[in-house]
mmCIF file of C-alpha atoms in Angstrom:
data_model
loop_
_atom_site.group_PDB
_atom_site.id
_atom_site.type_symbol
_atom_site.label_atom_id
_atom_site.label_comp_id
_atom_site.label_asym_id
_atom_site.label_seq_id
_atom_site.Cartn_x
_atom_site.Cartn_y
_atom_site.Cartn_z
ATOM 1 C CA UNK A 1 -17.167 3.079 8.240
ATOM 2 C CA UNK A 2 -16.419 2.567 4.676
ATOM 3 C CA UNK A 3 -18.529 0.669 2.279
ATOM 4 C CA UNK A 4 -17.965 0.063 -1.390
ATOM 5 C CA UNK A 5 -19.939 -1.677 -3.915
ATOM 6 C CA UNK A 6 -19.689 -2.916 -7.498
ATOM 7 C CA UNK A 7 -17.994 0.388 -8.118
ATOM 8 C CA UNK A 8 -17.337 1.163 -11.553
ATOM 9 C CA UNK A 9 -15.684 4.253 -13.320
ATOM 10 C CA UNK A 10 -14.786 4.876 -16.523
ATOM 11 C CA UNK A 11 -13.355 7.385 -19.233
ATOM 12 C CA UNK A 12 -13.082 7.956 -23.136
ATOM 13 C CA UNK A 13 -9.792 6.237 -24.631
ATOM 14 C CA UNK A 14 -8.220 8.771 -27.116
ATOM 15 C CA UNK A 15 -7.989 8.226 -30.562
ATOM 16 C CA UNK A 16 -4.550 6.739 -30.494
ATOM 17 C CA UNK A 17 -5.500 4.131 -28.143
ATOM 18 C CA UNK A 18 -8.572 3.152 -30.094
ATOM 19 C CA UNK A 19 -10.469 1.023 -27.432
ATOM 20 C CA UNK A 20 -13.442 2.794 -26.851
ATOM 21 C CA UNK A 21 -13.946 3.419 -22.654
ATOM 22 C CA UNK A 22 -10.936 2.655 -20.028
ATOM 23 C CA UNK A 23 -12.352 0.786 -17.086
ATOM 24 C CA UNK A 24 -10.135 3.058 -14.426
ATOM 25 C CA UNK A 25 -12.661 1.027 -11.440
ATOM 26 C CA UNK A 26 -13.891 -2.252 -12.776
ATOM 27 C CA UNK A 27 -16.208 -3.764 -10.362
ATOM 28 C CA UNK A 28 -14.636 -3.208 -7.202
ATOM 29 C CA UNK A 29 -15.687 -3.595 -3.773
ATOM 30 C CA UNK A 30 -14.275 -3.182 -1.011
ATOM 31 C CA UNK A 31 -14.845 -2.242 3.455
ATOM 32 C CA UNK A 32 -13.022 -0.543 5.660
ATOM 33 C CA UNK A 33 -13.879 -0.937 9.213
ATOM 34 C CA UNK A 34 -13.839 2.457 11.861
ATOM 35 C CA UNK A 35 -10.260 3.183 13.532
ATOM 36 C CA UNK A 36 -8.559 1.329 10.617
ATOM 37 C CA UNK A 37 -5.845 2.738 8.198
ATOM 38 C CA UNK A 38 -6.778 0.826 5.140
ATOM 39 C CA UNK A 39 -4.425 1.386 1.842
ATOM 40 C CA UNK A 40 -4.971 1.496 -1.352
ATOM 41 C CA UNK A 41 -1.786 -0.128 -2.998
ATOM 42 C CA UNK A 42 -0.605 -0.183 -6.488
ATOM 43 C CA UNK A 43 1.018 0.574 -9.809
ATOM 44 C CA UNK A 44 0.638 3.467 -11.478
ATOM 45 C CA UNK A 45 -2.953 3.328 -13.846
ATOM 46 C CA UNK A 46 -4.152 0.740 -11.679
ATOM 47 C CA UNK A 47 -7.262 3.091 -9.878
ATOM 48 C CA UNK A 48 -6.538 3.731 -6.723
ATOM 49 C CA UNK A 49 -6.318 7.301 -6.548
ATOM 50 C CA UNK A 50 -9.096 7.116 -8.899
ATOM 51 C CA UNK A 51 -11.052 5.116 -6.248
ATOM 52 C CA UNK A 52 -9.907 7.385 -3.671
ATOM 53 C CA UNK A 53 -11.722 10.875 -5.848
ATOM 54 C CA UNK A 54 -14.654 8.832 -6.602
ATOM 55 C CA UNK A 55 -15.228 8.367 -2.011
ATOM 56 C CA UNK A 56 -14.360 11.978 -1.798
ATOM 57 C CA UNK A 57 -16.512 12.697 -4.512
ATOM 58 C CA UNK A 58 -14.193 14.783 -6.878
ATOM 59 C CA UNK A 59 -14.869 12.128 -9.429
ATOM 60 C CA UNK A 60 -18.437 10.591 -10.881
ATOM 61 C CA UNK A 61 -18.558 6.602 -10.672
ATOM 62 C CA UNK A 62 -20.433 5.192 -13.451
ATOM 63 C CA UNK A 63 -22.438 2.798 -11.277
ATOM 64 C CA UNK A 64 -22.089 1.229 -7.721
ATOM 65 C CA UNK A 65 -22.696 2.380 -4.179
ATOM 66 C CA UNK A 66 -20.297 4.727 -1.858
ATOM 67 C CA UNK A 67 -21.382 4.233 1.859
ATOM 68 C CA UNK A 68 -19.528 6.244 4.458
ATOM 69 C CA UNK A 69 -20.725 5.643 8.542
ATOM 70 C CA UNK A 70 -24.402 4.624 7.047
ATOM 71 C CA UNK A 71 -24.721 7.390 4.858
ATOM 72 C CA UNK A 72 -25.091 6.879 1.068
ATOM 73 C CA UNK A 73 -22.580 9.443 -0.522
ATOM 74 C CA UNK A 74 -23.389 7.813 -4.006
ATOM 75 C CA UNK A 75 -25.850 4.948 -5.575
ATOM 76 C CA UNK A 76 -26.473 4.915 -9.269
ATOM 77 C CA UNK A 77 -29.696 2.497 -8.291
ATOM 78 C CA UNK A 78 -30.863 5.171 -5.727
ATOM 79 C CA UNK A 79 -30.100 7.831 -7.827
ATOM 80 C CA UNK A 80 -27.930 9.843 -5.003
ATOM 81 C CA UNK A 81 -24.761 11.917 -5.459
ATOM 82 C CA UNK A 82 -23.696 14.286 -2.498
ATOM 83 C CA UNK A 83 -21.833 16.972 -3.942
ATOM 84 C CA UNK A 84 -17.989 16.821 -2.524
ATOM 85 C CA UNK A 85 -18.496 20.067 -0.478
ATOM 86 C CA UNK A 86 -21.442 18.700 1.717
ATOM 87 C CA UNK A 87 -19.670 15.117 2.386
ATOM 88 C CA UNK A 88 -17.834 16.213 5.525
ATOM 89 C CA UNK A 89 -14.443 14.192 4.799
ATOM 90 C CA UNK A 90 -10.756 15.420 5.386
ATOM 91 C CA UNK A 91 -8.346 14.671 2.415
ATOM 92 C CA UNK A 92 -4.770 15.396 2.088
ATOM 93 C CA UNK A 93 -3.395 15.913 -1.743
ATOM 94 C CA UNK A 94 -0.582 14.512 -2.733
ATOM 95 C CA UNK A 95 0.929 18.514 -3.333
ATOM 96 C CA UNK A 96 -0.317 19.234 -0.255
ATOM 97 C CA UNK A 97 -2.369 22.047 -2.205
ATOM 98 C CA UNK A 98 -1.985 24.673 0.869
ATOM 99 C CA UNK A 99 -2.351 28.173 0.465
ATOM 100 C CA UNK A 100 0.799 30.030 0.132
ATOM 101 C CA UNK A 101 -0.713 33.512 0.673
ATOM 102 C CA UNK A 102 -2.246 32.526 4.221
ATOM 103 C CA UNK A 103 -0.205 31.962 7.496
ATOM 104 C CA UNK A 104 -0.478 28.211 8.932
ATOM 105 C CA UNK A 105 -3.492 29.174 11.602
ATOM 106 C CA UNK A 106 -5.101 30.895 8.319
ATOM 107 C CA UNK A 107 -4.565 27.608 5.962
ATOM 108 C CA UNK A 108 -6.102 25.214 8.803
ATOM 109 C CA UNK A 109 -8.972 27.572 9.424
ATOM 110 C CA UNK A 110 -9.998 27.644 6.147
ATOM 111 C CA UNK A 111 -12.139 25.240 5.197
ATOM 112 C CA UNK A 112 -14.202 26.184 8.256
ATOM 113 C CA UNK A 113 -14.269 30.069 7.776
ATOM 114 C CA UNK A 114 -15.894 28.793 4.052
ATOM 115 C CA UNK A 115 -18.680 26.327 5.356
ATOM 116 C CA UNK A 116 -22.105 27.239 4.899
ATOM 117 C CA UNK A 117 -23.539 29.933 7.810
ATOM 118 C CA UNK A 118 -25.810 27.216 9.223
ATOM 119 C CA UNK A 119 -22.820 25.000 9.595
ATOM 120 C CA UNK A 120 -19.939 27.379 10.573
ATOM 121 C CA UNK A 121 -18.467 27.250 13.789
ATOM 122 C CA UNK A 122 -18.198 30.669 15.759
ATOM 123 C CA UNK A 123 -15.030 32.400 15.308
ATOM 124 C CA UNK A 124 -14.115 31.175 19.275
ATOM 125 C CA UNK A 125 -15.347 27.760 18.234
ATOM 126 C CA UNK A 126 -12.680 27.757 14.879
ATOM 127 C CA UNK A 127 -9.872 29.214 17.141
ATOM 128 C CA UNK A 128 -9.908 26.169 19.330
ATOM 129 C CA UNK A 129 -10.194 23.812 16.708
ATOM 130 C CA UNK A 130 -7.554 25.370 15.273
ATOM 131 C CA UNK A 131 -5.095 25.274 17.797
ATOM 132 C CA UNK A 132 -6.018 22.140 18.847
ATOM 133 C CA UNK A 133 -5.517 20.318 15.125
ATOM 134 C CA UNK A 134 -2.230 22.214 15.258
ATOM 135 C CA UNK A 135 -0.979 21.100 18.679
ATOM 136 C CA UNK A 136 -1.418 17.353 17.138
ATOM 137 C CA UNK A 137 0.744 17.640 14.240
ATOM 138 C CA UNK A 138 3.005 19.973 16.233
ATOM 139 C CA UNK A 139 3.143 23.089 14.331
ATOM 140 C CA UNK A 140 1.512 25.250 17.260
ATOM 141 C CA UNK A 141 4.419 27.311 17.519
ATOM 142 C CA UNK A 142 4.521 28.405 14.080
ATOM 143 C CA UNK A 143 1.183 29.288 13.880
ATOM 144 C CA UNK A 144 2.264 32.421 12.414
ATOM 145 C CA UNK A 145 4.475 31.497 10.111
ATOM 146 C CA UNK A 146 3.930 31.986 6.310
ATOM 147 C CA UNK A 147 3.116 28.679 4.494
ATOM 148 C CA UNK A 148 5.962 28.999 1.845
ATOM 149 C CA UNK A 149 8.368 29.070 4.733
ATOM 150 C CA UNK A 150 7.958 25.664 5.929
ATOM 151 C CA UNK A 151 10.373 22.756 5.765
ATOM 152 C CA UNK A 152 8.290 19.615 3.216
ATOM 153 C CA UNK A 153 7.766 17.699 6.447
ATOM 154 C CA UNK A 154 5.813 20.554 8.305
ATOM 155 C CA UNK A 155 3.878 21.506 4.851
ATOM 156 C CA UNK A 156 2.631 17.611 5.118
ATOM 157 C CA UNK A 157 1.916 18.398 8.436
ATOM 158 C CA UNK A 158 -0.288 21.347 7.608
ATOM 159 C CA UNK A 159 -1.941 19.601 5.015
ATOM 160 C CA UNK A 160 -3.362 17.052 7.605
ATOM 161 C CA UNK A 161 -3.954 19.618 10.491
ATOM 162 C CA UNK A 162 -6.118 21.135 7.399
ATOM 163 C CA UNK A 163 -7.682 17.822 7.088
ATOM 164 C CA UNK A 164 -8.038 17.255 10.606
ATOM 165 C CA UNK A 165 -9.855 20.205 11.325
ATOM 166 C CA UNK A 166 -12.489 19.148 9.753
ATOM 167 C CA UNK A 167 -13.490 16.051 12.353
ATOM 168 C CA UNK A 168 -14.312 14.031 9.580
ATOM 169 C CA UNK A 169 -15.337 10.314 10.031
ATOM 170 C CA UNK A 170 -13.178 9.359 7.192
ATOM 171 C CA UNK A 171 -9.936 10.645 6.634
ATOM 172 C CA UNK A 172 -8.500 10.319 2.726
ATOM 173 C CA UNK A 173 -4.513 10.306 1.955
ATOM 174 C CA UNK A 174 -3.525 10.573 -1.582
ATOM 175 C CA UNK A 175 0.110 9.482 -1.757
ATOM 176 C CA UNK A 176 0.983 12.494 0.863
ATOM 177 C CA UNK A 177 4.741 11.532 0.908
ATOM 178 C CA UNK A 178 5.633 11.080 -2.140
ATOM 179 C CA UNK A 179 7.066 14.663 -2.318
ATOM 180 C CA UNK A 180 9.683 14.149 0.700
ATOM 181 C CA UNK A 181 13.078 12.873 0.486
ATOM 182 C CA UNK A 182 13.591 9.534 1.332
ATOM 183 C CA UNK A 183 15.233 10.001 5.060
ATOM 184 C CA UNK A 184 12.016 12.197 5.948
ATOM 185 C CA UNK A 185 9.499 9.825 3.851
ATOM 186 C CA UNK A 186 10.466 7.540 6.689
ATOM 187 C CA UNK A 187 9.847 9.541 9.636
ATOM 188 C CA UNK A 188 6.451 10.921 8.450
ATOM 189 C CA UNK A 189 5.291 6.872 7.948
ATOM 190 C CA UNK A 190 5.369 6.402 11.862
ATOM 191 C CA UNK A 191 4.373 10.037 12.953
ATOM 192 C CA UNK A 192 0.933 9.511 10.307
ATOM 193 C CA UNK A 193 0.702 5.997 12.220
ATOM 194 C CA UNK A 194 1.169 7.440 15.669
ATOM 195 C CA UNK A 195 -1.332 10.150 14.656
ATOM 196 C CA UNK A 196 -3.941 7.917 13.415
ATOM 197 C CA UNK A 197 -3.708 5.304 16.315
ATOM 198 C CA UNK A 198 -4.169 7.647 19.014
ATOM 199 C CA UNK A 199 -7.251 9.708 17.284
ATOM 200 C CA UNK A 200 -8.514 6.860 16.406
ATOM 201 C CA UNK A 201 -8.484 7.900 13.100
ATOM 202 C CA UNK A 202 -10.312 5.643 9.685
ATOM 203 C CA UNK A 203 -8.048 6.568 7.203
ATOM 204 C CA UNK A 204 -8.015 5.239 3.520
ATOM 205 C CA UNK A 205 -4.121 5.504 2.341
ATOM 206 C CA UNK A 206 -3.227 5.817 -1.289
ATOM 207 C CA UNK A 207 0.477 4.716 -2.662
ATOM 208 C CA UNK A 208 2.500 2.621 -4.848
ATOM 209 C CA UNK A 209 5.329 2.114 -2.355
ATOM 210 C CA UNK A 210 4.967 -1.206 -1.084
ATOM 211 C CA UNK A 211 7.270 -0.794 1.668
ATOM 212 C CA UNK A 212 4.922 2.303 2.905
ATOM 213 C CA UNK A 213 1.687 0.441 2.772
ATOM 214 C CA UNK A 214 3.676 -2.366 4.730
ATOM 215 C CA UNK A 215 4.814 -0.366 7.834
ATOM 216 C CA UNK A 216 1.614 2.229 8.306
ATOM 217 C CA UNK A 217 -2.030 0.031 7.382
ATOM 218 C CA UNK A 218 -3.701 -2.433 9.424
ATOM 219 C CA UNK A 219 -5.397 -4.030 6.022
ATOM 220 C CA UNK A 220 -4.318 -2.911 2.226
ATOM 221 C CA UNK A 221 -5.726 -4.069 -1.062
ATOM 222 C CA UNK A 222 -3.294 -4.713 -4.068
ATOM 223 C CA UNK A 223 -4.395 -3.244 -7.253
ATOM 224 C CA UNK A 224 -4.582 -3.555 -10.601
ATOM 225 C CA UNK A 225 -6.436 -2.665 -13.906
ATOM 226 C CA UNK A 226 -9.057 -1.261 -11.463
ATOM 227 C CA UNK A 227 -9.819 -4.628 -9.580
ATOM 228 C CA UNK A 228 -8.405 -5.663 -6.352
ATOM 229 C CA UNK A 229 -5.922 -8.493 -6.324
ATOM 230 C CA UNK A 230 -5.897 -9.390 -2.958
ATOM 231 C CA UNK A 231 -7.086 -7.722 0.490
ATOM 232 C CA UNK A 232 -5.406 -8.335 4.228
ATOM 233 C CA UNK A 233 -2.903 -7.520 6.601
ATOM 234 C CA UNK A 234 0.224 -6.428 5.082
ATOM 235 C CA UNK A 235 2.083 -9.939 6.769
ATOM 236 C CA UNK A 236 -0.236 -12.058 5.766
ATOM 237 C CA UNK A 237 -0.445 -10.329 1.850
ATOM 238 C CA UNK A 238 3.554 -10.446 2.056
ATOM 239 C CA UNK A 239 4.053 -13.786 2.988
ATOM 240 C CA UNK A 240 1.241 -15.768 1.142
ATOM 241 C CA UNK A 241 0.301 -13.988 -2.109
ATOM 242 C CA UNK A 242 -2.580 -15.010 -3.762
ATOM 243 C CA UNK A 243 -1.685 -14.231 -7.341
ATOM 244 C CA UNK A 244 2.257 -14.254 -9.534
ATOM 245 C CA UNK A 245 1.077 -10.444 -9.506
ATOM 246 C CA UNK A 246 1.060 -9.951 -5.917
ATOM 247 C CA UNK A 247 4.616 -11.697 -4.725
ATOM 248 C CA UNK A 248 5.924 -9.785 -7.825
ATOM 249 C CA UNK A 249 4.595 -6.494 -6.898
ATOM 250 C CA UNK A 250 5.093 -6.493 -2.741
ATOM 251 C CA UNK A 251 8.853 -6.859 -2.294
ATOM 252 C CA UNK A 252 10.857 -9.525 -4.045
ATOM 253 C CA UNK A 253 10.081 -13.193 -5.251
ATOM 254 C CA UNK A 254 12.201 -15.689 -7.097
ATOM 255 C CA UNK A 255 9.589 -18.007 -9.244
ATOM 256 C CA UNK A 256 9.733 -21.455 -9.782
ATOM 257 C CA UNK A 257 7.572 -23.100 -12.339
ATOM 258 C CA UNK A 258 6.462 -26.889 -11.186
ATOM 259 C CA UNK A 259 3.978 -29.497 -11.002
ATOM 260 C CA UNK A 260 2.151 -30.831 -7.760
ATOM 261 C CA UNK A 261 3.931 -34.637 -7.768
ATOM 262 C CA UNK A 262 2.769 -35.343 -4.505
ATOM 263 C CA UNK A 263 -0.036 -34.180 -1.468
ATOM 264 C CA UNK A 264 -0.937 -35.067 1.956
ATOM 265 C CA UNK A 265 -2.807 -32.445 3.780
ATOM 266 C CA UNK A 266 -0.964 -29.091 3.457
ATOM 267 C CA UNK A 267 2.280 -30.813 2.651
ATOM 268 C CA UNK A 268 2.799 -30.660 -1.040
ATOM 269 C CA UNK A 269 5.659 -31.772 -3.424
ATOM 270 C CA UNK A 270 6.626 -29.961 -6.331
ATOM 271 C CA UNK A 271 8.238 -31.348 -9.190
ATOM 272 C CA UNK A 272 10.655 -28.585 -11.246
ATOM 273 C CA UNK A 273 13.188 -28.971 -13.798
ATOM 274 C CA UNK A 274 16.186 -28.350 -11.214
ATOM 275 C CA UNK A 275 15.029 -30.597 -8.761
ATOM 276 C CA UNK A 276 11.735 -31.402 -6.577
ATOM 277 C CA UNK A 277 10.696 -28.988 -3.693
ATOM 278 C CA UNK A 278 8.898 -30.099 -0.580
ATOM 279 C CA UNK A 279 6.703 -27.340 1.123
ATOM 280 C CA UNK A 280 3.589 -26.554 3.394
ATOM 281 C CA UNK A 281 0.705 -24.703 2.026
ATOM 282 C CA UNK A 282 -2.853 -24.014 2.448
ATOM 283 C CA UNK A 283 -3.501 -23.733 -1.262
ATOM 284 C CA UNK A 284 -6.193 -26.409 -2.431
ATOM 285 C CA UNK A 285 -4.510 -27.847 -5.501
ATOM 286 C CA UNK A 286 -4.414 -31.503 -6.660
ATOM 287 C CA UNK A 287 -1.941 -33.343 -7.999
ATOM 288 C CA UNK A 288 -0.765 -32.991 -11.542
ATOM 289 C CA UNK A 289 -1.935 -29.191 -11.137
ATOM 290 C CA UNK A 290 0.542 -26.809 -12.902
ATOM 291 C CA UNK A 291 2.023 -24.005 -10.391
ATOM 292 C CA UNK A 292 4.542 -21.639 -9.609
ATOM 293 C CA UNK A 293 6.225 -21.782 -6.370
ATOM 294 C CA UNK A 294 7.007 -18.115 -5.006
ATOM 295 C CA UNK A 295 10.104 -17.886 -2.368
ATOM 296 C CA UNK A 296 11.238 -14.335 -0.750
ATOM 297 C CA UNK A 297 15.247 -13.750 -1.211
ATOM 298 C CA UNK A 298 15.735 -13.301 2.482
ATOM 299 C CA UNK A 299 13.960 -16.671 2.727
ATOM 300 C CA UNK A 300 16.593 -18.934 0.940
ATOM 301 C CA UNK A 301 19.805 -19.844 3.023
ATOM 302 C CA UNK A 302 23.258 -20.205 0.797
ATOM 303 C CA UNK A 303 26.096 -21.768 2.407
ATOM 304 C CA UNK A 304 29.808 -21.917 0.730
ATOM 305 C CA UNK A 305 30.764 -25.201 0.029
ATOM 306 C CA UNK A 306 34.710 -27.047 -0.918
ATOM 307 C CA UNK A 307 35.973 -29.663 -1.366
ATOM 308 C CA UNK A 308 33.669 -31.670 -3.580
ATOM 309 C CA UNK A 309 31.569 -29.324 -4.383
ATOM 310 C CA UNK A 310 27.809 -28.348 -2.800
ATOM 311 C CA UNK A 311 25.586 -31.179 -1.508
ATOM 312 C CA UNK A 312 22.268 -31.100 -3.271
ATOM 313 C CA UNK A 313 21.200 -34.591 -2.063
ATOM 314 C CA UNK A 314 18.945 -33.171 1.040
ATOM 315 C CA UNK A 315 15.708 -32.265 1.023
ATOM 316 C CA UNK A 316 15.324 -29.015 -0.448
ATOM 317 C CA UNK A 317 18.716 -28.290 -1.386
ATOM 318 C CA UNK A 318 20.197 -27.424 -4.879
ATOM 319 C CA UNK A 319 23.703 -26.881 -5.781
ATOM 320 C CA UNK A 320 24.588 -23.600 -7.421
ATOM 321 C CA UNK A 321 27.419 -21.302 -7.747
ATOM 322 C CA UNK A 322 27.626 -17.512 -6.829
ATOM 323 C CA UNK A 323 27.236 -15.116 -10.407
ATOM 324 C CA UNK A 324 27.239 -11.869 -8.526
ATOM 325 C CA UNK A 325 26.462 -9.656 -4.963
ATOM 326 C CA UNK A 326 25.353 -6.632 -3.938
ATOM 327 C CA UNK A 327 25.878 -4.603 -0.633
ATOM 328 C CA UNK A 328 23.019 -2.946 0.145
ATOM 329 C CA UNK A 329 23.922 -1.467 3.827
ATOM 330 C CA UNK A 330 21.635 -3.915 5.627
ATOM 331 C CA UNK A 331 21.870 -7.009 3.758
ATOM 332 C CA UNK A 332 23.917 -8.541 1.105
ATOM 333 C CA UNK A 333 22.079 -9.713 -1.944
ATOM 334 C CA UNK A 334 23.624 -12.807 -3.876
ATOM 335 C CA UNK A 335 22.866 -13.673 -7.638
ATOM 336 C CA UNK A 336 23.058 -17.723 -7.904
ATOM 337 C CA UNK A 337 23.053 -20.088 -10.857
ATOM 338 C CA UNK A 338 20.851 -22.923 -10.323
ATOM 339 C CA UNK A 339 20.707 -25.250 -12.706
ATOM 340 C CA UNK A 340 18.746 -23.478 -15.766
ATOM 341 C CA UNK A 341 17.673 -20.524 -13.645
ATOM 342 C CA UNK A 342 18.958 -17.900 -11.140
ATOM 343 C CA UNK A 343 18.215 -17.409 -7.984
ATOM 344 C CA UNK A 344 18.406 -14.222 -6.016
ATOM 345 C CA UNK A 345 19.086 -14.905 -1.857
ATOM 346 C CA UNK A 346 19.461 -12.151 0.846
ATOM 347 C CA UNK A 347 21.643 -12.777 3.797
ATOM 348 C CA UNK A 348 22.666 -10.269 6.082
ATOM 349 C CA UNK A 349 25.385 -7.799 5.884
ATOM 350 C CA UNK A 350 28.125 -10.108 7.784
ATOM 351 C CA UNK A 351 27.543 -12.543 5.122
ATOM 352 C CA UNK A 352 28.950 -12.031 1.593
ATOM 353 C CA UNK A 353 29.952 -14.963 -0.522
ATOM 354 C CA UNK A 354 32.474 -13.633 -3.476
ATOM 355 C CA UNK A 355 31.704 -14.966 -6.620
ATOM 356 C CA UNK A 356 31.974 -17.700 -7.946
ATOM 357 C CA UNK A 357 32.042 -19.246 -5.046
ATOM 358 C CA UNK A 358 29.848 -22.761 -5.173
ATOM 359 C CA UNK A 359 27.232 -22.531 -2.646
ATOM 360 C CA UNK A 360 24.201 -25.243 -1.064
ATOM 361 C CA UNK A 361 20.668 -23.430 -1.297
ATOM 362 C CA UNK A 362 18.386 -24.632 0.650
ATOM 363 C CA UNK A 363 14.941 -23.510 0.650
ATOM 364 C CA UNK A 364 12.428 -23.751 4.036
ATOM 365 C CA UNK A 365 9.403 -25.451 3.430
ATOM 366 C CA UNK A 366 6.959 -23.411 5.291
ATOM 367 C CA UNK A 367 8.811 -19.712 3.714
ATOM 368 C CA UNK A 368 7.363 -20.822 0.574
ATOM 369 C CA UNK A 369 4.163 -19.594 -1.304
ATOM 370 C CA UNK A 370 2.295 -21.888 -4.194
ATOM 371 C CA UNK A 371 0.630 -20.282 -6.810
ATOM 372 C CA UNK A 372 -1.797 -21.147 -9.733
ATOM 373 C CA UNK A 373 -0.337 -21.310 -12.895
ATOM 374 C CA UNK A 374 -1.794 -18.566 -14.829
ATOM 375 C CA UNK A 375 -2.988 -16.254 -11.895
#
């Protein structure tokens, strides 16, 4: 549905910054296949909203090609640039951008009433699409209401009834819930995923909330300086970053610095200065290779220890001692001191180990992820 290629956009540093042009898109390319909710996932500066204007056409790429269901939308080699107007997509703002002088059937007819005669629906023809684009997000009973009197959940709704209206091929989301308070932020996630699996919707998602990119898209791509890190599912992304970047970025990782002592197959063991760590991985490094071995919090297991102390003899198992906790509601998170370093664990909320409680921590070989050094 979505084809990008060797996109690049960029704009004039100022004179404080003194580098010449910012690459905000630096070579990027990227697919999204029909029916799929794809996100865009980042930190803030990183071009993903500026990748998202440059598809919808509210921004001029430099050079590349923008292909949307087999239609070139740009191509610096061809020479083409449809206007934003005549590219037929739906896109929801991140302010929603509705018109607070116009009733909700008014704001959602818009963009119809405005297209070109040749193009524009009859008035019986806009009614029904109307109605219909507002029965999906459910705001058909206050069709008449004013658009400064809804609640910030129905204004996001309006937004992408607006959008909707449309029938566009390729729906665009610029952070659209970034303006709602956390509890309703929540809600909206699965009502845009219920929306977009029953219409069938392509969708291409823009946010820096990792935990939002995580619940709503069937593939994201993780973001930076204007290049893509890393595209896939949001599991497999999650649990087997490619880059220090990535596991940093999507949730939590504690980092381990090692060499690869020993291989066989996808068994690997990793020599640190606490203690050597056995694990399975996919990663094609040879031994001697310098790495860093990434490991989620809720991925380590502590256990309280007396008597003697912890056991650190078994196979993955360090001794440490409890430096702080935090209840989080969910889950408990413990601080320990390992050795030279700390590590941070996650247990669940019926577990909370007071400090400074000495503790076994034991990590599972196939919860871990190995990482070039340097990536």
């Amino acid at each position: 549905m979505l084809r990008v290629t060797d996109l690049l956009k960029t704009f004039t540093a100022s004179r404080a910054e003194k580098r010449g042009r910012i690459h905000a898109v630096d070579d990027l390319s990227l697919e999204v296949e029909e029916g799929e909710l794809f996100t865009l996932l980042g930190p803030s500066g990183c071009g993903k909203t500026t990748t998202l204007r440059c598809v919808a056409g509210l921004e001029s790429p430099d050079a590349g090609e923008i292909v949307v269901a087999d239609r070139v939308f740009f191509s610096s080699q061809k020479r083409v640039r449809v206007p934003a107007n005549e590219r037929g997509l739906g896109m929801v703002f991140q302010s929603y951008a509705i018109w607070p002088h116009m009733n909700v059937f008014k704001n959602v007819a818009f963009p119809l009433e405005v297209l070109p005669r040749k193009k524009r629906p009859s008035r019986k023809q806009i009614r029904e699409r109307v109605e219909r684009a507002l029965a999906v997000v459910q705001l058909d009973q206050l069709a008449s209401r004013q658009a400064p009197d809804l609640s910030g959940g129905q204004q996001q709704r309006l937004a992408l009834a607006r959008a909707l209206v449309m029938e566009p091929p390729l729906m665009l989301l610029d952070e659209p819930l970034s303006n709602l308070d956390a509890k309703l932020r929540e809600e909206m996630r699965f009502e845009l995923k219920r929306l977009q699996r029953e219409l069938g919707l392509t969708a291409v998602y823009v946010t820096h909330d990792q935990v939002e990119a995580l619940a709503i898209s069937n593939r994201l791509a993780v973001m930076r300086d204007g290049k893509v890190e890393q595209v896939g599912r949001p599991r497999d992304v999650y649990e087997r970053p490619q880059s220090r970047f990535v596991a940093d970025f999507i949730g939590t990782s504690n980092f381990i610095d090692g060499v690869v002592q020993e291989r066989s197959g996808d068994v690997y063991t990793v020599h640190t200065a606490d203690g050597d760590l056995r694990l399975l991985s996919d990663a094609d490094l040879g031994v001697g290779a310098n790495v860093v071995v990434a490991a989620r919090p809720e991925h380590i297991e502590i256990t309280q220890v007396s008597g003697a102390g912890a056991n650190g003899s078994l196979p993955n198992s360090w001794p440490g001692r409890v430096e702080a906790r935090a209840f989080l509601g969910e889950f408990v998170d413990h601080v320990v001191s390992v050795g030279s370093r700390e590590i941070r664990a996650r247990c669940n909320s019926k577990v909370s180990i007071p400090e400074p409680s000495e503790v076994t921590v034991t990590f599972h070989e196939e919860a871990f992820s190995l990482i070039p050094a340097g990536d």
